[in-house]
PDB file of C-alpha atoms in Angstrom:
ATOM      1  CA  UNK E   1       0.070  -0.066   0.260  1.00 84.00           C
ATOM      2  CA  UNK E   2       1.111   3.604  -0.691  1.00 88.00           C
ATOM      3  CA  UNK E   3      -1.302   5.979   1.125  1.00 91.00           C
ATOM      4  CA  UNK E   4      -1.131   9.744   0.053  1.00 91.00           C
ATOM      5  CA  UNK E   5      -3.031  12.968   1.386  1.00 83.00           C
ATOM      6  CA  UNK E   6      -5.222  13.565   4.308  1.00 82.00           C
ATOM      7  CA  UNK E   7      -7.677  11.017   3.118  1.00 84.00           C
ATOM      8  CA  UNK E   8      -5.261   8.161   3.148  1.00 88.00           C
ATOM      9  CA  UNK E   9      -5.881   7.234  -0.579  1.00 89.00           C
ATOM     10  CA  UNK E  10      -4.121   4.232  -1.632  1.00 93.00           C
ATOM     11  CA  UNK E  11      -2.484   5.360  -4.853  1.00 92.00           C
ATOM     12  CA  UNK E  12      -1.838   1.918  -6.161  1.00 91.00           C
ATOM     13  CA  UNK E  13      -5.553   1.408  -6.445  1.00 91.00           C
ATOM     14  CA  UNK E  14      -6.121   4.555  -8.546  1.00 92.00           C
ATOM     15  CA  UNK E  15      -7.350   4.724 -11.935  1.00 93.00           C
ATOM     16  CA  UNK E  16      -8.826   7.215 -14.567  1.00 92.00           C
ATOM     17  CA  UNK E  17      -9.598  10.699 -13.306  1.00 91.00           C
ATOM     18  CA  UNK E  18      -8.402   9.752  -9.933  1.00 91.00           C
ATOM     19  CA  UNK E  19      -4.968   8.924 -11.055  1.00 92.00           C
ATOM     20  CA  UNK E  20      -4.852  11.881 -13.184  1.00 91.00           C
ATOM     21  CA  UNK E  21      -5.687  14.076 -10.421  1.00 90.00           C
ATOM     22  CA  UNK E  22      -3.076  12.507  -8.009  1.00 92.00           C
ATOM     23  CA  UNK E  23      -0.579  13.109 -10.831  1.00 91.00           C
ATOM     24  CA  UNK E  24      -1.293  17.104 -10.390  1.00 91.00           C
ATOM     25  CA  UNK E  25      -0.570  16.541  -6.686  1.00 93.00           C
ATOM     26  CA  UNK E  26       2.737  14.625  -6.773  1.00 94.00           C
ATOM     27  CA  UNK E  27       5.682  15.363  -9.101  1.00 94.00           C
ATOM     28  CA  UNK E  28       9.168  14.085  -9.019  1.00 94.00           C
ATOM     29  CA  UNK E  29      12.656  15.503  -9.916  1.00 94.00           C
ATOM     30  CA  UNK E  30      14.942  12.878 -11.496  1.00 92.00           C
ATOM     31  CA  UNK E  31      18.765  12.518 -11.175  1.00 90.00           C
ATOM     32  CA  UNK E  32      20.321  13.030 -14.406  1.00 89.00           C
ATOM     33  CA  UNK E  33      18.984  16.453 -16.038  1.00 85.00           C
ATOM     34  CA  UNK E  34      21.010  15.402 -19.263  1.00 86.00           C
ATOM     35  CA  UNK E  35      18.806  12.452 -19.799  1.00 88.00           C
ATOM     36  CA  UNK E  36      15.166  13.315 -19.031  1.00 86.00           C
ATOM     37  CA  UNK E  37      14.780  16.506 -20.489  1.00 90.00           C
ATOM     38  CA  UNK E  38      13.293  16.432 -24.079  1.00 90.00           C
ATOM     39  CA  UNK E  39      15.856  18.274 -26.106  1.00 91.00           C
ATOM     40  CA  UNK E  40      13.444  19.118 -29.177  1.00 93.00           C
ATOM     41  CA  UNK E  41      11.567  21.645 -27.012  1.00 95.00           C
ATOM     42  CA  UNK E  42      12.354  24.734 -25.811  1.00 96.00           C
ATOM     43  CA  UNK E  43      12.276  25.362 -22.108  1.00 96.00           C
ATOM     44  CA  UNK E  44       8.838  27.032 -22.394  1.00 96.00           C
ATOM     45  CA  UNK E  45       7.151  24.212 -23.952  1.00 95.00           C
ATOM     46  CA  UNK E  46       8.848  21.391 -21.782  1.00 95.00           C
ATOM     47  CA  UNK E  47       8.014  23.211 -18.358  1.00 96.00           C
ATOM     48  CA  UNK E  48       4.550  24.031 -19.737  1.00 95.00           C
ATOM     49  CA  UNK E  49       3.407  20.564 -20.932  1.00 94.00           C
ATOM     50  CA  UNK E  50       1.753  19.486 -18.016  1.00 94.00           C
ATOM     51  CA  UNK E  51      -0.667  22.553 -18.254  1.00 94.00           C
ATOM     52  CA  UNK E  52      -1.588  21.436 -21.611  1.00 91.00           C
ATOM     53  CA  UNK E  53      -1.952  17.717 -20.196  1.00 91.00           C
ATOM     54  CA  UNK E  54      -4.143  18.932 -17.205  1.00 92.00           C
ATOM     55  CA  UNK E  55      -6.044  21.447 -19.423  1.00 90.00           C
ATOM     56  CA  UNK E  56      -5.325  24.162 -17.055  1.00 90.00           C
ATOM     57  CA  UNK E  57      -4.386  27.040 -19.425  1.00 88.00           C
ATOM     58  CA  UNK E  58      -4.756  27.962 -23.100  1.00 86.00           C
ATOM     59  CA  UNK E  59      -1.621  27.973 -25.348  1.00 79.00           C
ATOM     60  CA  UNK E  60      -1.346  31.693 -25.171  1.00 83.00           C
ATOM     61  CA  UNK E  61      -1.395  31.538 -21.520  1.00 88.00           C
ATOM     62  CA  UNK E  62       1.632  29.204 -20.840  1.00 92.00           C
ATOM     63  CA  UNK E  63       4.360  31.986 -20.780  1.00 94.00           C
ATOM     64  CA  UNK E  64       3.179  33.608 -17.392  1.00 95.00           C
ATOM     65  CA  UNK E  65       3.008  30.608 -15.093  1.00 95.00           C
ATOM     66  CA  UNK E  66       6.178  28.984 -16.886  1.00 96.00           C
ATOM     67  CA  UNK E  67       7.961  32.373 -16.019  1.00 96.00           C
ATOM     68  CA  UNK E  68       6.736  32.136 -12.338  1.00 95.00           C
ATOM     69  CA  UNK E  69       8.109  28.433 -11.992  1.00 95.00           C
ATOM     70  CA  UNK E  70      11.415  29.340 -13.482  1.00 95.00           C
ATOM     71  CA  UNK E  71      11.558  32.292 -11.049  1.00 94.00           C
ATOM     72  CA  UNK E  72      10.898  30.019  -8.134  1.00 91.00           C
ATOM     73  CA  UNK E  73      13.697  27.380  -9.382  1.00 92.00           C
ATOM     74  CA  UNK E  74      16.278  30.318  -9.543  1.00 91.00           C
ATOM     75  CA  UNK E  75      16.589  30.973 -13.242  1.00 93.00           C
ATOM     76  CA  UNK E  76      16.152  34.753 -13.320  1.00 92.00           C
ATOM     77  CA  UNK E  77      14.956  36.736 -15.399  1.00 95.00           C
ATOM     78  CA  UNK E  78      13.067  33.996 -16.577  1.00 95.00           C
ATOM     79  CA  UNK E  79      12.441  35.590 -20.010  1.00 95.00           C
ATOM     80  CA  UNK E  80      16.026  35.035 -20.946  1.00 96.00           C
ATOM     81  CA  UNK E  81      15.309  31.179 -20.850  1.00 96.00           C
ATOM     82  CA  UNK E  82      11.858  30.497 -22.161  1.00 96.00           C
ATOM     83  CA  UNK E  83      12.810  30.210 -25.702  1.00 96.00           C
ATOM     84  CA  UNK E  84      16.140  28.386 -25.008  1.00 96.00           C
ATOM     85  CA  UNK E  85      16.821  24.638 -25.970  1.00 96.00           C
ATOM     86  CA  UNK E  86      18.153  22.312 -23.148  1.00 93.00           C
ATOM     87  CA  UNK E  87      21.397  22.187 -25.176  1.00 93.00           C
ATOM     88  CA  UNK E  88      22.164  25.909 -24.323  1.00 95.00           C
ATOM     89  CA  UNK E  89      21.853  25.276 -20.701  1.00 94.00           C
ATOM     90  CA  UNK E  90      24.546  24.327 -18.300  1.00 92.00           C
ATOM     91  CA  UNK E  91      23.937  21.457 -15.892  1.00 89.00           C
ATOM     92  CA  UNK E  92      22.933  23.344 -12.864  1.00 90.00           C
ATOM     93  CA  UNK E  93      20.230  25.306 -15.242  1.00 93.00           C
ATOM     94  CA  UNK E  94      18.849  22.127 -16.498  1.00 93.00           C
ATOM     95  CA  UNK E  95      18.359  20.830 -13.010  1.00 92.00           C
ATOM     96  CA  UNK E  96      16.751  24.239 -12.419  1.00 93.00           C
ATOM     97  CA  UNK E  97      14.470  23.605 -15.288  1.00 95.00           C
ATOM     98  CA  UNK E  98      13.595  20.204 -14.203  1.00 94.00           C
ATOM     99  CA  UNK E  99      12.548  21.721 -10.706  1.00 93.00           C
ATOM    100  CA  UNK E 100      10.497  24.176 -12.556  1.00 95.00           C
ATOM    101  CA  UNK E 101       8.564  21.593 -14.303  1.00 95.00           C
ATOM    102  CA  UNK E 102       7.884  19.657 -11.150  1.00 94.00           C
ATOM    103  CA  UNK E 103       6.329  23.192  -9.570  1.00 93.00           C
ATOM    104  CA  UNK E 104       4.240  24.003 -12.567  1.00 95.00           C
ATOM    105  CA  UNK E 105       1.188  22.143 -11.321  1.00 93.00           C
ATOM    106  CA  UNK E 106       1.706  23.492  -7.822  1.00 92.00           C
ATOM    107  CA  UNK E 107       2.087  19.968  -6.411  1.00 94.00           C
ATOM    108  CA  UNK E 108       1.703  18.866  -2.442  1.00 93.00           C
ATOM    109  CA  UNK E 109       4.493  16.324  -2.649  1.00 94.00           C
ATOM    110  CA  UNK E 110       7.870  16.109  -4.688  1.00 95.00           C
ATOM    111  CA  UNK E 111      10.088  13.017  -4.650  1.00 95.00           C
ATOM    112  CA  UNK E 112      13.670  14.482  -5.379  1.00 94.00           C
ATOM    113  CA  UNK E 113      15.726  11.631  -6.606  1.00 94.00           C
ATOM    114  CA  UNK E 114      19.480  12.495  -6.051  1.00 92.00           C
ATOM    115  CA  UNK E 115      18.846  15.572  -7.936  1.00 91.00           C
ATOM    116  CA  UNK E 116      22.181  16.839  -7.203  1.00 89.00           C
ATOM    117  CA  UNK E 117      24.657  13.994  -7.689  1.00 85.00           C
ATOM    118  CA  UNK E 118      25.368  15.022 -11.447  1.00 83.00           C
ATOM    119  CA  UNK E 119      26.374  18.809 -10.444  1.00 84.00           C
ATOM    120  CA  UNK E 120      29.279  20.096  -9.455  1.00 84.00           C
ATOM    121  CA  UNK E 121      29.639  21.146  -5.763  1.00 82.00           C
ATOM    122  CA  UNK E 122      28.899  24.704  -6.027  1.00 80.00           C
ATOM    123  CA  UNK E 123      26.226  24.368  -8.220  1.00 85.00           C
ATOM    124  CA  UNK E 124      24.758  21.728  -5.945  1.00 86.00           C
ATOM    125  CA  UNK E 125      24.472  24.165  -3.016  1.00 86.00           C
ATOM    126  CA  UNK E 126      22.379  26.722  -4.980  1.00 87.00           C
ATOM    127  CA  UNK E 127      20.114  23.827  -6.028  1.00 88.00           C
ATOM    128  CA  UNK E 128      19.677  22.623  -2.337  1.00 90.00           C
ATOM    129  CA  UNK E 129      19.023  26.080  -1.062  1.00 89.00           C
ATOM    130  CA  UNK E 130      16.208  26.280  -3.630  1.00 89.00           C
ATOM    131  CA  UNK E 131      14.589  22.993  -2.143  1.00 89.00           C
ATOM    132  CA  UNK E 132      14.758  24.192   1.129  1.00 90.00           C
ATOM    133  CA  UNK E 133      13.167  27.464   0.066  1.00 88.00           C
ATOM    134  CA  UNK E 134      10.206  25.485  -1.710  1.00 86.00           C
ATOM    135  CA  UNK E 135       9.304  23.626   1.246  1.00 88.00           C
ATOM    136  CA  UNK E 136       9.449  26.697   3.746  1.00 88.00           C
ATOM    137  CA  UNK E 137       7.636  29.078   1.331  1.00 86.00           C
ATOM    138  CA  UNK E 138       5.425  26.910  -0.914  1.00 83.00           C
ATOM    139  CA  UNK E 139       4.203  24.235   1.749  1.00 84.00           C
ATOM    140  CA  UNK E 140       5.842  21.573  -0.337  1.00 90.00           C
ATOM    141  CA  UNK E 141       6.517  18.125   1.328  1.00 92.00           C
ATOM    142  CA  UNK E 142       9.671  16.858  -0.552  1.00 94.00           C
ATOM    143  CA  UNK E 143      10.962  13.140  -0.304  1.00 95.00           C
ATOM    144  CA  UNK E 144      14.807  13.584  -0.693  1.00 95.00           C
ATOM    145  CA  UNK E 145      16.373  10.318  -2.028  1.00 94.00           C
ATOM    146  CA  UNK E 146      20.401  10.468  -1.267  1.00 93.00           C
ATOM    147  CA  UNK E 147      23.357   8.140  -0.247  1.00 90.00           C
ATOM    148  CA  UNK E 148      25.117  11.333   1.012  1.00 89.00           C
ATOM    149  CA  UNK E 149      24.514  11.645   4.714  1.00 88.00           C
ATOM    150  CA  UNK E 150      26.221  14.966   5.324  1.00 83.00           C
ATOM    151  CA  UNK E 151      23.797  16.530   2.628  1.00 87.00           C
ATOM    152  CA  UNK E 152      20.955  14.975   4.193  1.00 89.00           C
ATOM    153  CA  UNK E 153      21.763  16.827   7.506  1.00 85.00           C
ATOM    154  CA  UNK E 154      21.368  20.086   5.645  1.00 85.00           C
ATOM    155  CA  UNK E 155      18.333  19.451   3.853  1.00 89.00           C
ATOM    156  CA  UNK E 156      16.135  16.845   5.765  1.00 92.00           C
ATOM    157  CA  UNK E 157      13.942  17.431   8.858  1.00 93.00           C
ATOM    158  CA  UNK E 158      13.457  13.724   9.193  1.00 94.00           C
ATOM    159  CA  UNK E 159      15.477  10.697   7.781  1.00 95.00           C
ATOM    160  CA  UNK E 160      14.955   6.941   7.203  1.00 95.00           C
ATOM    161  CA  UNK E 161      18.125   4.683   6.680  1.00 94.00           C
ATOM    162  CA  UNK E 162      17.073   1.907   4.457  1.00 92.00           C
ATOM    163  CA  UNK E 163      18.837  -1.674   4.065  1.00 88.00           C
ATOM    164  CA  UNK E 164      17.979  -4.094   1.319  1.00 85.00           C
ATOM    165  CA  UNK E 165      14.865  -2.118   0.491  1.00 84.00           C
ATOM    166  CA  UNK E 166      13.539  -2.002   4.005  1.00 84.00           C
ATOM    167  CA  UNK E 167      13.816   0.726   6.756  1.00 86.00           C
ATOM    168  CA  UNK E 168      16.482   0.206   9.506  1.00 86.00           C
ATOM    169  CA  UNK E 169      16.094   3.484  11.323  1.00 91.00           C
ATOM    170  CA  UNK E 170      13.838   6.378  11.169  1.00 93.00           C
ATOM    171  CA  UNK E 171      13.839   9.841  13.011  1.00 93.00           C
ATOM    172  CA  UNK E 172      14.501  13.349  13.303  1.00 94.00           C
ATOM    173  CA  UNK E 173      17.335  14.091  11.153  1.00 93.00           C
ATOM    174  CA  UNK E 174      19.850  15.374  13.895  1.00 92.00           C
ATOM    175  CA  UNK E 175      18.938  12.295  16.460  1.00 92.00           C
ATOM    176  CA  UNK E 176      19.509   9.834  13.602  1.00 93.00           C
ATOM    177  CA  UNK E 177      22.960  11.325  12.650  1.00 91.00           C
ATOM    178  CA  UNK E 178      24.128  12.139  15.912  1.00 90.00           C
ATOM    179  CA  UNK E 179      22.998   9.407  17.982  1.00 91.00           C
ATOM    180  CA  UNK E 180      22.499   6.382  15.422  1.00 92.00           C
ATOM    181  CA  UNK E 181      20.766   3.200  17.275  1.00 89.00           C
ATOM    182  CA  UNK E 182      20.933   0.876  14.065  1.00 89.00           C
ATOM    183  CA  UNK E 183      24.584  -0.871  13.636  1.00 88.00           C
ATOM    184  CA  UNK E 184      23.895  -0.053   9.732  1.00 90.00           C
ATOM    185  CA  UNK E 185      23.279   3.626  10.305  1.00 92.00           C
ATOM    186  CA  UNK E 186      26.321   3.702  12.681  1.00 90.00           C
ATOM    187  CA  UNK E 187      28.576   2.461  10.003  1.00 89.00           C
ATOM    188  CA  UNK E 188      27.186   4.798   7.525  1.00 91.00           C
ATOM    189  CA  UNK E 189      27.726   7.777   9.913  1.00 90.00           C
ATOM    190  CA  UNK E 190      31.221   6.487  10.982  1.00 87.00           C
ATOM    191  CA  UNK E 191      32.306   6.496   7.453  1.00 84.00           C
ATOM    192  CA  UNK E 192      31.416   9.983   6.632  1.00 82.00           C
ATOM    193  CA  UNK E 193      34.778  12.006   5.997  1.00 77.00           C
ATOM    194  CA  UNK E 194      35.274  14.890   8.646  1.00 74.00           C
ATOM    195  CA  UNK E 195      37.635  17.781   8.218  1.00 71.00           C
ATOM    196  CA  UNK E 196      39.065  17.939  11.742  1.00 69.00           C
ATOM    197  CA  UNK E 197      42.463  15.855  11.559  1.00 64.00           C
ATOM    198  CA  UNK E 198      42.303  15.399  15.346  1.00 66.00           C
ATOM    199  CA  UNK E 199      38.955  13.639  15.427  1.00 63.00           C
ATOM    200  CA  UNK E 200      38.928  10.477  17.693  1.00 65.00           C
ATOM    201  CA  UNK E 201      35.942   9.044  15.790  1.00 67.00           C
ATOM    202  CA  UNK E 202      36.431   5.292  15.282  1.00 74.00           C
ATOM    203  CA  UNK E 203      35.291   3.772  11.886  1.00 76.00           C
ATOM    204  CA  UNK E 204      32.925   0.908  12.629  1.00 77.00           C
ATOM    205  CA  UNK E 205      33.662  -2.044  10.212  1.00 77.00           C
ATOM    206  CA  UNK E 206      31.361  -4.456   9.234  1.00 79.00           C
ATOM    207  CA  UNK E 207      31.790  -7.673   6.874  1.00 74.00           C
ATOM    208  CA  UNK E 208      31.797  -7.309   3.148  1.00 74.00           C
ATOM    209  CA  UNK E 209      29.436 -10.069   2.417  1.00 73.00           C
ATOM    210  CA  UNK E 210      25.758  -9.530   1.862  1.00 74.00           C
ATOM    211  CA  UNK E 211      23.141 -11.983   2.285  1.00 69.00           C
ATOM    212  CA  UNK E 212      20.200 -11.085   0.409  1.00 69.00           C
ATOM    213  CA  UNK E 213      16.818 -11.114   2.239  1.00 64.00           C
ATOM    214  CA  UNK E 214      15.123 -12.607  -0.771  1.00 64.00           C
ATOM    215  CA  UNK E 215      17.598 -15.787  -0.383  1.00 61.00           C
ATOM    216  CA  UNK E 216      15.458 -16.729   2.659  1.00 63.00           C
ATOM    217  CA  UNK E 217      16.891 -14.960   5.404  1.00 70.00           C
ATOM    218  CA  UNK E 218      14.519 -14.495   8.471  1.00 77.00           C
ATOM    219  CA  UNK E 219      14.095 -11.405  10.557  1.00 79.00           C
ATOM    220  CA  UNK E 220      16.465  -8.437  10.046  1.00 81.00           C
ATOM    221  CA  UNK E 221      18.534  -8.536   6.926  1.00 81.00           C
ATOM    222  CA  UNK E 222      21.353  -6.928   8.416  1.00 84.00           C
ATOM    223  CA  UNK E 223      21.652  -9.676  11.149  1.00 82.00           C
ATOM    224  CA  UNK E 224      24.589 -11.390   9.238  1.00 82.00           C
ATOM    225  CA  UNK E 225      26.683  -8.402   8.985  1.00 84.00           C
ATOM    226  CA  UNK E 226      25.898  -7.193  12.514  1.00 84.00           C
ATOM    227  CA  UNK E 227      28.469  -7.219  15.515  1.00 81.00           C
ATOM    228  CA  UNK E 228      25.688  -6.742  17.882  1.00 82.00           C
ATOM    229  CA  UNK E 229      23.422  -9.859  16.591  1.00 82.00           C
ATOM    230  CA  UNK E 230      20.962 -11.604  19.343  1.00 82.00           C
ATOM    231  CA  UNK E 231      17.805 -13.643  19.474  1.00 81.00           C
ATOM    232  CA  UNK E 232      15.483 -10.402  18.553  1.00 80.00           C
ATOM    233  CA  UNK E 233      17.184 -10.236  15.202  1.00 81.00           C
ATOM    234  CA  UNK E 234      15.365 -13.108  14.120  1.00 82.00           C
ATOM    235  CA  UNK E 235      12.317 -10.678  14.050  1.00 78.00           C
ATOM    236  CA  UNK E 236      11.870  -7.659  11.738  1.00 69.00           C
ATOM    237  CA  UNK E 237      12.871  -4.504  13.970  1.00 63.00           C
ATOM    238  CA  UNK E 238      12.843  -1.068  12.888  1.00 65.00           C
ATOM    239  CA  UNK E 239      14.381   1.708  15.192  1.00 70.00           C
ATOM    240  CA  UNK E 240      12.415   4.618  15.280  1.00 74.00           C
ATOM    241  CA  UNK E 241      13.205   7.498  17.585  1.00 76.00           C
ATOM    242  CA  UNK E 242      10.532   8.875  19.689  1.00 69.00           C
ATOM    243  CA  UNK E 243      10.045  11.898  22.035  1.00 63.00           C
ATOM    244  CA  UNK E 244      11.170   9.145  25.042  1.00 59.00           C
ATOM    245  CA  UNK E 245      14.119   8.233  23.047  1.00 57.00           C
TER     246      UNK E 245
END
């Protein structure tokens, strides 16, 4: 089940008009801005295409909402980008165009799938600031997917750590990263590079061999690599940080 919205709709069961309405409310920003933008479309046509699909504005009314979306995504002045083609844009500009496309329908929810991994570090910071600003000013919920824990500390309020497709730990971002409970989370945090050469943090090392949970392993899928394995591991635990700790 994948439940969405205040009414808890199971989106895996939606069809027809209900599915189309859901697609207005949920959008996605993909990882590679060089692959998924249509190079034959101008920025105005590509960003504005969802408005056509949902019959929201006439053809001659596309420029205004597209310009507003471009401005929110950090492309200013937007008039300079409307008639450009993707090959005329840098990687950071292309990803901002992708953000604009995700915003054009005023969604409630955005999945951001590693949206900065293809970008230079300096450009990455600007895109992350835009995402944080969208959450704050547009009341948008963003599910940010990444392997970079130092980045997640900057951009996320809550973090869920996944191992082999299952949640291992879930909670407030600072608590998960500063006081990790699950051994897998502890290993990930210990591997994050630190600038302080005097840091006394110890690297938590775990065996390399991965036993797939699809191979018949019972309980916690991490247990065969875990230095703290005990009887409870034969169940399926998930560590959740609560107000009580």
